[in-house]
mmCIF file of C-alpha atoms and ligand atoms in Angstrom:
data_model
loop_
_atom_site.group_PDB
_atom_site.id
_atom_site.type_symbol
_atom_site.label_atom_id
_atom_site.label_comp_id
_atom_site.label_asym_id
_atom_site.label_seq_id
_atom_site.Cartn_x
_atom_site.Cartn_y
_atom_site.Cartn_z
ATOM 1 C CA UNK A 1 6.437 -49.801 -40.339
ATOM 2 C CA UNK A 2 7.084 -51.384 -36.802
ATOM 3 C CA UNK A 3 10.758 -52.041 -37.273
ATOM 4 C CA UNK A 4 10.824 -47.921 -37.441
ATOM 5 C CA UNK A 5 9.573 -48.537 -33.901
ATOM 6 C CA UNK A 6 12.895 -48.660 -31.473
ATOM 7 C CA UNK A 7 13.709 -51.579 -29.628
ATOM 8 C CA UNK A 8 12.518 -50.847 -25.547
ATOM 9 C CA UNK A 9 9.408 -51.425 -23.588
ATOM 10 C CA UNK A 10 6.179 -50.055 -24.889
ATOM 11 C CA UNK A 11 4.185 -48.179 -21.879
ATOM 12 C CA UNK A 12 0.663 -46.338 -23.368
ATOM 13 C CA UNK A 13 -0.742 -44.715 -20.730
ATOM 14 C CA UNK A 14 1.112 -41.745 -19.086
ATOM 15 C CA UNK A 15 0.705 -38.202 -17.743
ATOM 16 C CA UNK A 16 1.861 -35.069 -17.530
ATOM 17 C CA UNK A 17 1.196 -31.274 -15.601
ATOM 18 C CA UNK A 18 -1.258 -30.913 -18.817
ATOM 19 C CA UNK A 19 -3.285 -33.185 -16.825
ATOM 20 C CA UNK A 20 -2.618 -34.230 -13.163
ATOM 21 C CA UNK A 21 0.692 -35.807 -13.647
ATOM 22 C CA UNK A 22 3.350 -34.000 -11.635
ATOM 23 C CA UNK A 23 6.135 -33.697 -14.590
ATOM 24 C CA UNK A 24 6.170 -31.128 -17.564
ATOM 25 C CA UNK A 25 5.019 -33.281 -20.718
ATOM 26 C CA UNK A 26 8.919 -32.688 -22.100
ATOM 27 C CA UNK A 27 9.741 -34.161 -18.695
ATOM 28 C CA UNK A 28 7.707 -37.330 -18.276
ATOM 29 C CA UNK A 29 9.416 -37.940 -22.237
ATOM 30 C CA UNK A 30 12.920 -37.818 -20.867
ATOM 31 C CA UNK A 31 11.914 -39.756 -17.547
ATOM 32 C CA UNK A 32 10.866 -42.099 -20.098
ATOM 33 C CA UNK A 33 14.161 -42.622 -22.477
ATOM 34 C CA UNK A 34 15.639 -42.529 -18.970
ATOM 35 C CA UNK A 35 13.746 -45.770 -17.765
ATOM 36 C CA UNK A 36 14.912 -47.380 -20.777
ATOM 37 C CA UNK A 37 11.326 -47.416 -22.723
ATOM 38 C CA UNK A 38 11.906 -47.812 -26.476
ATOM 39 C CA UNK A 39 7.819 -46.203 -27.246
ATOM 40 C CA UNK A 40 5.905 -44.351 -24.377
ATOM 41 C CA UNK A 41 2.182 -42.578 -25.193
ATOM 42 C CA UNK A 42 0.929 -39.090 -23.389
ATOM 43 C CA UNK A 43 -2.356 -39.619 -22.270
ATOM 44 C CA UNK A 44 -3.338 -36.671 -20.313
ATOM 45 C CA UNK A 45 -7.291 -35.907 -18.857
ATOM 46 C CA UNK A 46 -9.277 -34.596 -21.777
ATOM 47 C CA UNK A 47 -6.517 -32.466 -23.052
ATOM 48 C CA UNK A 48 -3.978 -32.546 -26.082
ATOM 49 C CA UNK A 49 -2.047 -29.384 -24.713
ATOM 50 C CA UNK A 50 1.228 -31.667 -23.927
ATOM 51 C CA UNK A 51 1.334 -33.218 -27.199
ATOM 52 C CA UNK A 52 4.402 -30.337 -29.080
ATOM 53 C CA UNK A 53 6.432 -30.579 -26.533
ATOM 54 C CA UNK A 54 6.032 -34.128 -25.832
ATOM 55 C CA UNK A 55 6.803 -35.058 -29.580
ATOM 56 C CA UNK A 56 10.105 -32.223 -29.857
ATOM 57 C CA UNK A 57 11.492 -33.923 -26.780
ATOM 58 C CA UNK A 58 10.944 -37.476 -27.936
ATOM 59 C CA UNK A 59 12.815 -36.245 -31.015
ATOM 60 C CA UNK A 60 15.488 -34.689 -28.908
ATOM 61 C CA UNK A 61 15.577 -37.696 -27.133
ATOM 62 C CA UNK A 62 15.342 -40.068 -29.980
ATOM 63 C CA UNK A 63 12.411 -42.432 -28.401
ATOM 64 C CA UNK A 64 9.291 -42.946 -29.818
ATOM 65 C CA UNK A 65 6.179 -41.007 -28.865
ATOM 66 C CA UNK A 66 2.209 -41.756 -29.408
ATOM 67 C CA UNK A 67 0.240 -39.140 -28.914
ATOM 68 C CA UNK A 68 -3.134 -39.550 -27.279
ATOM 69 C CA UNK A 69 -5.464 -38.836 -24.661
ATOM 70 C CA UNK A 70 -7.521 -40.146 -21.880
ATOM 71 C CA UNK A 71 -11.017 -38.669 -21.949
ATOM 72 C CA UNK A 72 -13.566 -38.953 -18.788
ATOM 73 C CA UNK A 73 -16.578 -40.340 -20.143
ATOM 74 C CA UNK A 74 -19.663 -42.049 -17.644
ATOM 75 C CA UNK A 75 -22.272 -44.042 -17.310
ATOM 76 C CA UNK A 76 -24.609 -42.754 -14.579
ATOM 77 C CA UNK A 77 -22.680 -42.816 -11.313
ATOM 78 C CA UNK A 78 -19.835 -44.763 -12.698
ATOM 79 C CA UNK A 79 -16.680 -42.959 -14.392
ATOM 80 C CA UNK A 80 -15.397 -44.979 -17.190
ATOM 81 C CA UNK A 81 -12.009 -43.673 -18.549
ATOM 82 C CA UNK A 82 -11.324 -44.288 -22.601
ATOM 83 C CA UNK A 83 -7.857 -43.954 -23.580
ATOM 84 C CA UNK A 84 -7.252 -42.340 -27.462
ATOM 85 C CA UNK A 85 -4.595 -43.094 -29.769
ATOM 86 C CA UNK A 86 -3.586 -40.585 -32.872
ATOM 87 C CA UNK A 87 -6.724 -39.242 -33.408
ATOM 88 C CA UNK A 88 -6.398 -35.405 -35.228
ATOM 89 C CA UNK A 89 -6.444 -32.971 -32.148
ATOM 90 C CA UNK A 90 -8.135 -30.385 -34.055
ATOM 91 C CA UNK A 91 -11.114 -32.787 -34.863
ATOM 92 C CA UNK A 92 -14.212 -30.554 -33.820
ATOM 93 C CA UNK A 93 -16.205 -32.807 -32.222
ATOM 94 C CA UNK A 94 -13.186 -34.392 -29.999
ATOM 95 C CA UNK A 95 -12.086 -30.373 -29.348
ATOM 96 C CA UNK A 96 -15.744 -29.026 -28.571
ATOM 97 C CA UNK A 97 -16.167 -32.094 -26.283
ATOM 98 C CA UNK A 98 -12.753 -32.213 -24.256
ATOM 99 C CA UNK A 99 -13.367 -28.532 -24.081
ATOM 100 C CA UNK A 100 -16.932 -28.855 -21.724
ATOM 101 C CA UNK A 101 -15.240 -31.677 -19.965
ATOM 102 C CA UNK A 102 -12.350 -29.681 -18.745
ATOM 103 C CA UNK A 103 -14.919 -26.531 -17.468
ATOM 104 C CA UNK A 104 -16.987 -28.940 -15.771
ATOM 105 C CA UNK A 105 -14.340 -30.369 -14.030
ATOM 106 C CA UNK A 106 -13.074 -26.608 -13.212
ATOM 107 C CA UNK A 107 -16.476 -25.798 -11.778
ATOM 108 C CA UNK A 108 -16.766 -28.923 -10.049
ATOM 109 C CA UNK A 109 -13.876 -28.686 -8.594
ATOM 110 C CA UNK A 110 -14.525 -24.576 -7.266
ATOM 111 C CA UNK A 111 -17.677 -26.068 -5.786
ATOM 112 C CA UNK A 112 -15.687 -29.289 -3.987
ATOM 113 C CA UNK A 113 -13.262 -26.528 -2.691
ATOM 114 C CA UNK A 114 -15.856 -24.580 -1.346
ATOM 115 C CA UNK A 115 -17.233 -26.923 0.924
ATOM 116 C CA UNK A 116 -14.021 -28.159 2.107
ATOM 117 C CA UNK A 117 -12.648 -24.788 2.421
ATOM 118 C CA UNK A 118 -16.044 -24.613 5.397
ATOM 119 C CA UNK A 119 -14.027 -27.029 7.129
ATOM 120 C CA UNK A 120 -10.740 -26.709 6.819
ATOM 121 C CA UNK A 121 -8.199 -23.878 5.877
ATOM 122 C CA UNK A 122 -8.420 -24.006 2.321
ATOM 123 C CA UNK A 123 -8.831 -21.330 -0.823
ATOM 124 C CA UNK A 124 -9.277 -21.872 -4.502
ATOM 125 C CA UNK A 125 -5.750 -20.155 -5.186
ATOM 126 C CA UNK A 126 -4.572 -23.160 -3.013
ATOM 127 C CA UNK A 127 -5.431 -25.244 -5.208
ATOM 128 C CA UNK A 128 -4.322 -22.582 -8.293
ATOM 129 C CA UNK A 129 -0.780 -22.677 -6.841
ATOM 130 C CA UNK A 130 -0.542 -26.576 -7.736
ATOM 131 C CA UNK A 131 -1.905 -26.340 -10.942
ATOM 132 C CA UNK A 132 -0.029 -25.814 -14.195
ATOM 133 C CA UNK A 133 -1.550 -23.024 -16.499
ATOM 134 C CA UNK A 134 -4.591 -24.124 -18.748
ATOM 135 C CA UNK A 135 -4.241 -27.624 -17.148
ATOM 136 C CA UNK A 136 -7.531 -30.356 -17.077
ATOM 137 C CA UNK A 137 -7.992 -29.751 -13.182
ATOM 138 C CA UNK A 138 -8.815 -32.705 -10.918
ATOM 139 C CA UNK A 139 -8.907 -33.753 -7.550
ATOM 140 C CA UNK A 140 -5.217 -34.697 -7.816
ATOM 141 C CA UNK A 141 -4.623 -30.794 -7.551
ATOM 142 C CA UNK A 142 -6.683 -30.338 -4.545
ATOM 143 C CA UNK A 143 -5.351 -33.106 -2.916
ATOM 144 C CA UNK A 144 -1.850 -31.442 -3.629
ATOM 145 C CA UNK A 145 -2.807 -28.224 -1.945
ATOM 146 C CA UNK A 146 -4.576 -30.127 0.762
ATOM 147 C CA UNK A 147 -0.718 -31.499 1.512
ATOM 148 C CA UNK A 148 0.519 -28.749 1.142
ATOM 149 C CA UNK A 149 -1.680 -26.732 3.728
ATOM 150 C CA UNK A 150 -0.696 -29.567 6.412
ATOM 151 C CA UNK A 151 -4.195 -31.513 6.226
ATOM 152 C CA UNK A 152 -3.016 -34.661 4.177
ATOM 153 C CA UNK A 153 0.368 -36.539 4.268
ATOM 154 C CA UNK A 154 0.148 -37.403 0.506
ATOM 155 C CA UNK A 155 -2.406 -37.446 -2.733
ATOM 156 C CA UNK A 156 -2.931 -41.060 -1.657
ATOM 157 C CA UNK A 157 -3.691 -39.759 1.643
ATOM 158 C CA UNK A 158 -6.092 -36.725 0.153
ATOM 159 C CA UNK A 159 -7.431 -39.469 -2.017
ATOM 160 C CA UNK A 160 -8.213 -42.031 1.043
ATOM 161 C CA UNK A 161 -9.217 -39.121 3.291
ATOM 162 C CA UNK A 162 -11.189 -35.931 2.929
ATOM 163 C CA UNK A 163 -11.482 -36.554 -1.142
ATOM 164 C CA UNK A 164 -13.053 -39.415 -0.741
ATOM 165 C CA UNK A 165 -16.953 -39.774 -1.829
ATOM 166 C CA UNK A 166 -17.478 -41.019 1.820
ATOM 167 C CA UNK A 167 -16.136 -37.578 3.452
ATOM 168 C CA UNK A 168 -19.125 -35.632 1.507
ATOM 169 C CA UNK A 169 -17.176 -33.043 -0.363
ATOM 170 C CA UNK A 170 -16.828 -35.369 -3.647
ATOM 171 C CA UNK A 171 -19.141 -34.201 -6.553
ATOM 172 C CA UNK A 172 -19.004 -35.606 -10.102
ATOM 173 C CA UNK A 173 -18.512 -33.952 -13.245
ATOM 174 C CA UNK A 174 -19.883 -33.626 -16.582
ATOM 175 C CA UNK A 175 -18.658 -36.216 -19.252
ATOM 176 C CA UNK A 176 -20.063 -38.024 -22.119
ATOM 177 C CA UNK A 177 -21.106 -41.729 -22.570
ATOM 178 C CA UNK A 178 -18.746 -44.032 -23.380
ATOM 179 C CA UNK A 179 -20.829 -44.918 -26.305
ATOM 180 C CA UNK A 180 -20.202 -41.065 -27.625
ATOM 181 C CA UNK A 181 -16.893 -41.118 -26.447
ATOM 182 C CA UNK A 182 -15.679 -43.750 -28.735
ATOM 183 C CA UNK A 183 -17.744 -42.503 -31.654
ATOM 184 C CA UNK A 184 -15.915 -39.467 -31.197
ATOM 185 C CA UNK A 185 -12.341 -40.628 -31.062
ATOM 186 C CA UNK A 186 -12.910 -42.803 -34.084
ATOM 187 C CA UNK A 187 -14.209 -39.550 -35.897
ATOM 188 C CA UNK A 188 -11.042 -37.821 -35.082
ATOM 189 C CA UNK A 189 -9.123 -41.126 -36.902
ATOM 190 C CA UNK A 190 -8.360 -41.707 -33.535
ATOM 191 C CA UNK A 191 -8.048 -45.534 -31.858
ATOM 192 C CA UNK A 192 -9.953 -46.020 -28.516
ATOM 193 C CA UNK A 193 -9.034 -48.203 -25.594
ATOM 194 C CA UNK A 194 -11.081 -48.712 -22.444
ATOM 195 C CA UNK A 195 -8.482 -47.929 -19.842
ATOM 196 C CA UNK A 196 -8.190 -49.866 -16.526
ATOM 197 C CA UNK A 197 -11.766 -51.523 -16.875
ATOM 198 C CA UNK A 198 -11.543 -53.829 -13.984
ATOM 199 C CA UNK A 199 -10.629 -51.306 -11.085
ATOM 200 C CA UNK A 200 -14.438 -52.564 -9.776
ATOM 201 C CA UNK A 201 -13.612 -55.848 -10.080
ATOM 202 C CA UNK A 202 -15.709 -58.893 -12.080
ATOM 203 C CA UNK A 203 -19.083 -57.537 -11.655
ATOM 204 C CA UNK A 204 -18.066 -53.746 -12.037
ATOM 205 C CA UNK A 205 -16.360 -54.954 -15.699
ATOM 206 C CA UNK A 206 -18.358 -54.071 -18.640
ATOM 207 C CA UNK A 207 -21.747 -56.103 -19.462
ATOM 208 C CA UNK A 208 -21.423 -58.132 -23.033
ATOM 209 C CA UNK A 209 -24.200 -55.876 -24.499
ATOM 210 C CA UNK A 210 -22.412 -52.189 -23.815
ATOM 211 C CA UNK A 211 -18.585 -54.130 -25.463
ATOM 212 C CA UNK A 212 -20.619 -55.028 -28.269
ATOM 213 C CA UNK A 213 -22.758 -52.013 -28.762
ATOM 214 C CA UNK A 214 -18.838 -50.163 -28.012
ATOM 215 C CA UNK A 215 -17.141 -52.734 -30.556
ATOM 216 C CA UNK A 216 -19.319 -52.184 -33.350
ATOM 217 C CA UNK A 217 -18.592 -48.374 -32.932
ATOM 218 C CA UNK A 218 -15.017 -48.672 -33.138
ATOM 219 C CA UNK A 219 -13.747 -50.107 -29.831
ATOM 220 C CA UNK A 220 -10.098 -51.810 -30.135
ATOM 221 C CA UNK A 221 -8.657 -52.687 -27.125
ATOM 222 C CA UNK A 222 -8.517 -53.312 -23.478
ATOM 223 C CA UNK A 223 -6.030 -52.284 -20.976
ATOM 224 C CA UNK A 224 -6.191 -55.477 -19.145
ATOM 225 C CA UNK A 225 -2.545 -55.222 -17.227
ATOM 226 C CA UNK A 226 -2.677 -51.977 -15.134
ATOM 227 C CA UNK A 227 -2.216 -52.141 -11.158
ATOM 228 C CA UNK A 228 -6.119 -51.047 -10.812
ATOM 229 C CA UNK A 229 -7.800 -53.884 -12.557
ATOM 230 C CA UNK A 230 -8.064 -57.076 -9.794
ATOM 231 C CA UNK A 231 -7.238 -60.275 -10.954
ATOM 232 C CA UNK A 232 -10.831 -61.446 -10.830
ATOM 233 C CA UNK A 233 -11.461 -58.461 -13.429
ATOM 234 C CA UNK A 234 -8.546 -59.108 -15.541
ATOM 235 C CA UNK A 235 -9.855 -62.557 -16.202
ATOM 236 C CA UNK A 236 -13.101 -61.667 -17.059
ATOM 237 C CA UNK A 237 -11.480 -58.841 -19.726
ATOM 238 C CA UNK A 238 -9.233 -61.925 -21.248
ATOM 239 C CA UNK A 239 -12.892 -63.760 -21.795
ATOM 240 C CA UNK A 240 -14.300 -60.720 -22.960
ATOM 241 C CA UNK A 241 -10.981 -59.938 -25.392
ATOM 242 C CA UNK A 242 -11.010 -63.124 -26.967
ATOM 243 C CA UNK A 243 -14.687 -63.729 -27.607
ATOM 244 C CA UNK A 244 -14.783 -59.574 -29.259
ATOM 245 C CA UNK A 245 -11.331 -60.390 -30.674
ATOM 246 C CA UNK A 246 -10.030 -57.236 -28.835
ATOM 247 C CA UNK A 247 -6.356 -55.654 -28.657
ATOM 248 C CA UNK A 248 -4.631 -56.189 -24.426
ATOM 249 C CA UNK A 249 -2.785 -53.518 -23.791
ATOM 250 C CA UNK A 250 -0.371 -52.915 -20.547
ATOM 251 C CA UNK A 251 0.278 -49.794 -19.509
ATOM 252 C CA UNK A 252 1.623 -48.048 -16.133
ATOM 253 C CA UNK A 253 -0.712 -45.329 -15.594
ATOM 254 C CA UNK A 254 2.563 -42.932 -14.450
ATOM 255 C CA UNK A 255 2.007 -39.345 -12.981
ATOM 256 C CA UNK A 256 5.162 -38.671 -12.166
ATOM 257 C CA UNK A 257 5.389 -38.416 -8.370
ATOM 258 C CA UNK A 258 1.436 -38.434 -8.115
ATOM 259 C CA UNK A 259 0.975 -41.961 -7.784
ATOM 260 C CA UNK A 260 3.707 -44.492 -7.041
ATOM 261 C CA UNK A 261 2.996 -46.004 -10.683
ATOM 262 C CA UNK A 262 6.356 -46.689 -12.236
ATOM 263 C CA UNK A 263 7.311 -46.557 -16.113
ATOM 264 C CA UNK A 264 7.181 -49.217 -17.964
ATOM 265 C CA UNK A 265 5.657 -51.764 -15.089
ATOM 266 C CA UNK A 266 2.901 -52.609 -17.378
ATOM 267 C CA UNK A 267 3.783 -53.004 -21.366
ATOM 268 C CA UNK A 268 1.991 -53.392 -24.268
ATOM 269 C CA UNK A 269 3.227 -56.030 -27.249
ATOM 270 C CA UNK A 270 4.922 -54.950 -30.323
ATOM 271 C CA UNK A 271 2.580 -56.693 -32.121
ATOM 272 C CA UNK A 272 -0.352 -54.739 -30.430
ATOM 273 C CA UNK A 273 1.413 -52.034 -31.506
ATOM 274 C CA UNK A 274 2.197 -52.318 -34.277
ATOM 275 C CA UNK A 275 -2.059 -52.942 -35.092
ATOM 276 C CA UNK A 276 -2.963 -49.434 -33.315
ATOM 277 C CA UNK A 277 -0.814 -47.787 -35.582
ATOM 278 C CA UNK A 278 -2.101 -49.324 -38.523
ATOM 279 C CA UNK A 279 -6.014 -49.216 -37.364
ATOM 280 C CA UNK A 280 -5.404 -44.490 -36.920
ATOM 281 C CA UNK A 281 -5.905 -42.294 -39.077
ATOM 282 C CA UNK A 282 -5.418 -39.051 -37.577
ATOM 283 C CA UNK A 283 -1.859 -38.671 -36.432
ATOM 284 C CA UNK A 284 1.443 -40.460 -36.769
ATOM 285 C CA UNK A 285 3.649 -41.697 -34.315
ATOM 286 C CA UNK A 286 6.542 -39.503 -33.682
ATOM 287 C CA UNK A 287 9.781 -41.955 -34.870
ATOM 288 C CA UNK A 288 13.752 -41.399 -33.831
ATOM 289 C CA UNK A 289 15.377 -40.827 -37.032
HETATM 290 P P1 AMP B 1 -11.002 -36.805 -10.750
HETATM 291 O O1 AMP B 1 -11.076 -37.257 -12.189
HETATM 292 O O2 AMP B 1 -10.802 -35.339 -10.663
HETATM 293 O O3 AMP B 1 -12.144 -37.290 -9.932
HETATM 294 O O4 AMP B 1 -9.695 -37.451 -10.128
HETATM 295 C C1 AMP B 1 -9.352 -38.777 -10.447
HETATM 296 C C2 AMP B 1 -7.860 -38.828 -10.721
HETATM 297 O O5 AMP B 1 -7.192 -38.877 -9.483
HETATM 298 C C3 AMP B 1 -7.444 -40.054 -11.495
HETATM 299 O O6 AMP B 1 -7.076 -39.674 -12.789
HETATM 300 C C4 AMP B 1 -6.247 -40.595 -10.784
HETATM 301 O O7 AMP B 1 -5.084 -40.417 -11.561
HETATM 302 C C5 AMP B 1 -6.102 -39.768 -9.549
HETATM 303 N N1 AMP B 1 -6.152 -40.631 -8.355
HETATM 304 C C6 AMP B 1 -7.143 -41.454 -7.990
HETATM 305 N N2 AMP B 1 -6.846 -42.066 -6.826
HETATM 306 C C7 AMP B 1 -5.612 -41.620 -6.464
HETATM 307 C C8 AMP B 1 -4.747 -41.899 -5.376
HETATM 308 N N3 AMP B 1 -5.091 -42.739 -4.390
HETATM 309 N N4 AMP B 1 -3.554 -41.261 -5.326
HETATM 310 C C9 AMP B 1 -3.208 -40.408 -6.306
HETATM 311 N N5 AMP B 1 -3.982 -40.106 -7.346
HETATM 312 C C10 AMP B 1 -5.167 -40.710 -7.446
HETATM 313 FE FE1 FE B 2 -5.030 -39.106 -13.379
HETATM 314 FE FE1 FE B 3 -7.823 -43.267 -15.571
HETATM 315 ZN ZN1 ZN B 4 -4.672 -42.279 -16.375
#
């Protein structure tokens, strides 16, 4: 099985305009052959919607694709972020649950333009005029009209500035658990990985009780190397890996020219791989012939 894999850097975490990624998903697959990755995984925001084009251009292309997902899931205040791996897209619990996440985050983010849009020049078809058709909608698209009305320099500037919680116009969204969340992905045959869990540091990583209760439902990995997770954080995830004998993965987070994340600046092991693939059910990698 893994020797159909191509040689190349393995980078599982990436997105395209199906999410907030600034690159069509056919795109980000050729900026990915281009930057010399051998496998690269979609992951868009609660959607699957980049996944055919995706897997014709990897063909095209002949690199190798995984299919997946990163669905918003949270735990009161705090959004946790689970990454999916060939799980069936048509599952209906996965597709009725990625479906209410996605008009939450539409309505949440009407209501987040309306109050900015008291302060500043701002509209809702602003913020339509950045965003691809039928695409998960996020504050990444509001910051991008926000530049592009003169009131921010860049996202990271939207992000830092007037989308930050601290400005007042930030609202949260509807999402499930993470406990749901993973039971759902591993319903769909799917393989779930807690992406960047360390972005809060040590003490905002994951108590011992919630990774077990999240193990025992499925759980298999941890994207310990990502630019978010502090170093303090990453070290508590290798404790945490070893004692729950979980998967590392590394993985650069890309969104084209959304984020200054470059491909293939975080990697995941062959061998890691190669035990993803074997652990779905749902889908199959898309292989070079
Ligand atoms: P949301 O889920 O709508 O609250 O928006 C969060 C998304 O914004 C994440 O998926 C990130 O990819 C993106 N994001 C967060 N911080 C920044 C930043 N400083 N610059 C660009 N994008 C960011
Ligand atoms: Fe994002
Ligand atoms: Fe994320
Ligand atoms: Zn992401």
């Amino acid at each position: 099985m893994a020797s159909a894999f191509p040689p190349g850097p393995i980078d599982l975490h990436t997105h395209s305009s199906a999410s907030d990624g600034t690159e069509t998903s056919a795109k980000l697959v050729r900026a990915a052959a281009d930057a010399g990755l051998g496998t690269v995984a979609i992951t868009d925001h609660d959607s699957t919607a980049g996944w055919e084009s995706a897997s014709a251009e990897a063909r095209r292309v002949g690199i190798a694709l995984i299919p997946g997902m990163e669905l918003s899931t949270r735990r009161g205040r705090a959004s946790i972020h689970m990454l999916a791996y060939l799980f069936d897209p048509n599952s209906a619990g996965l597709v009725a649950e990625t479906a209410r996440i996605r008009s939450a985050r539409l309505t949440r983010a009407e209501d987040m333009v309306q109050a900015i849009g008291a302060d500043y020049d701002l509209s809702w078809d602003d913020v339509l005029a950045q965003t691809q058709d039928g695409a998960t909608v996020g504050r990444p698209h509001i910051a991008d009209a926000l530049v592009a009305k003169g009131h921010s320099l860049t996202r990271s500037d939207a992000f830092a500035g007037i989308l930050h919680w601290r400005a007042g116009y930030y609202l949260p969204h509807y999402a499930p658990d993470p406990l749901t969340g993973v039971e759902l992905i591993v319903a769909a045959g799917g393989v779930p990985v807690i992406a960047h869990p360390a972005t809060r540091g040590r003490e905002g990583v994951v108590s011992e009780g919630e990774l077990s209760r999240l193990v025992d439902a499925g759980l298999f990995g941890l994207e310990i190397d990502h630019r978010e997770n502090t170093d303090d954080g990453k070290e508590r995830l290798r404790e945490l890996a070893a004692k729950f004998d979980l998967a590392i993965t590394g993985s650069s987070d890309y969104h084209g020219d959304g984020k200054p994340n470059r491909l293939g600046e975080n990697q995941t092991s062959p061998d890691v791989l190669e035990r993803l693939v074997e652990r779905s059910t749902g889908w199959t990698p898309v292989l070079p012939d």
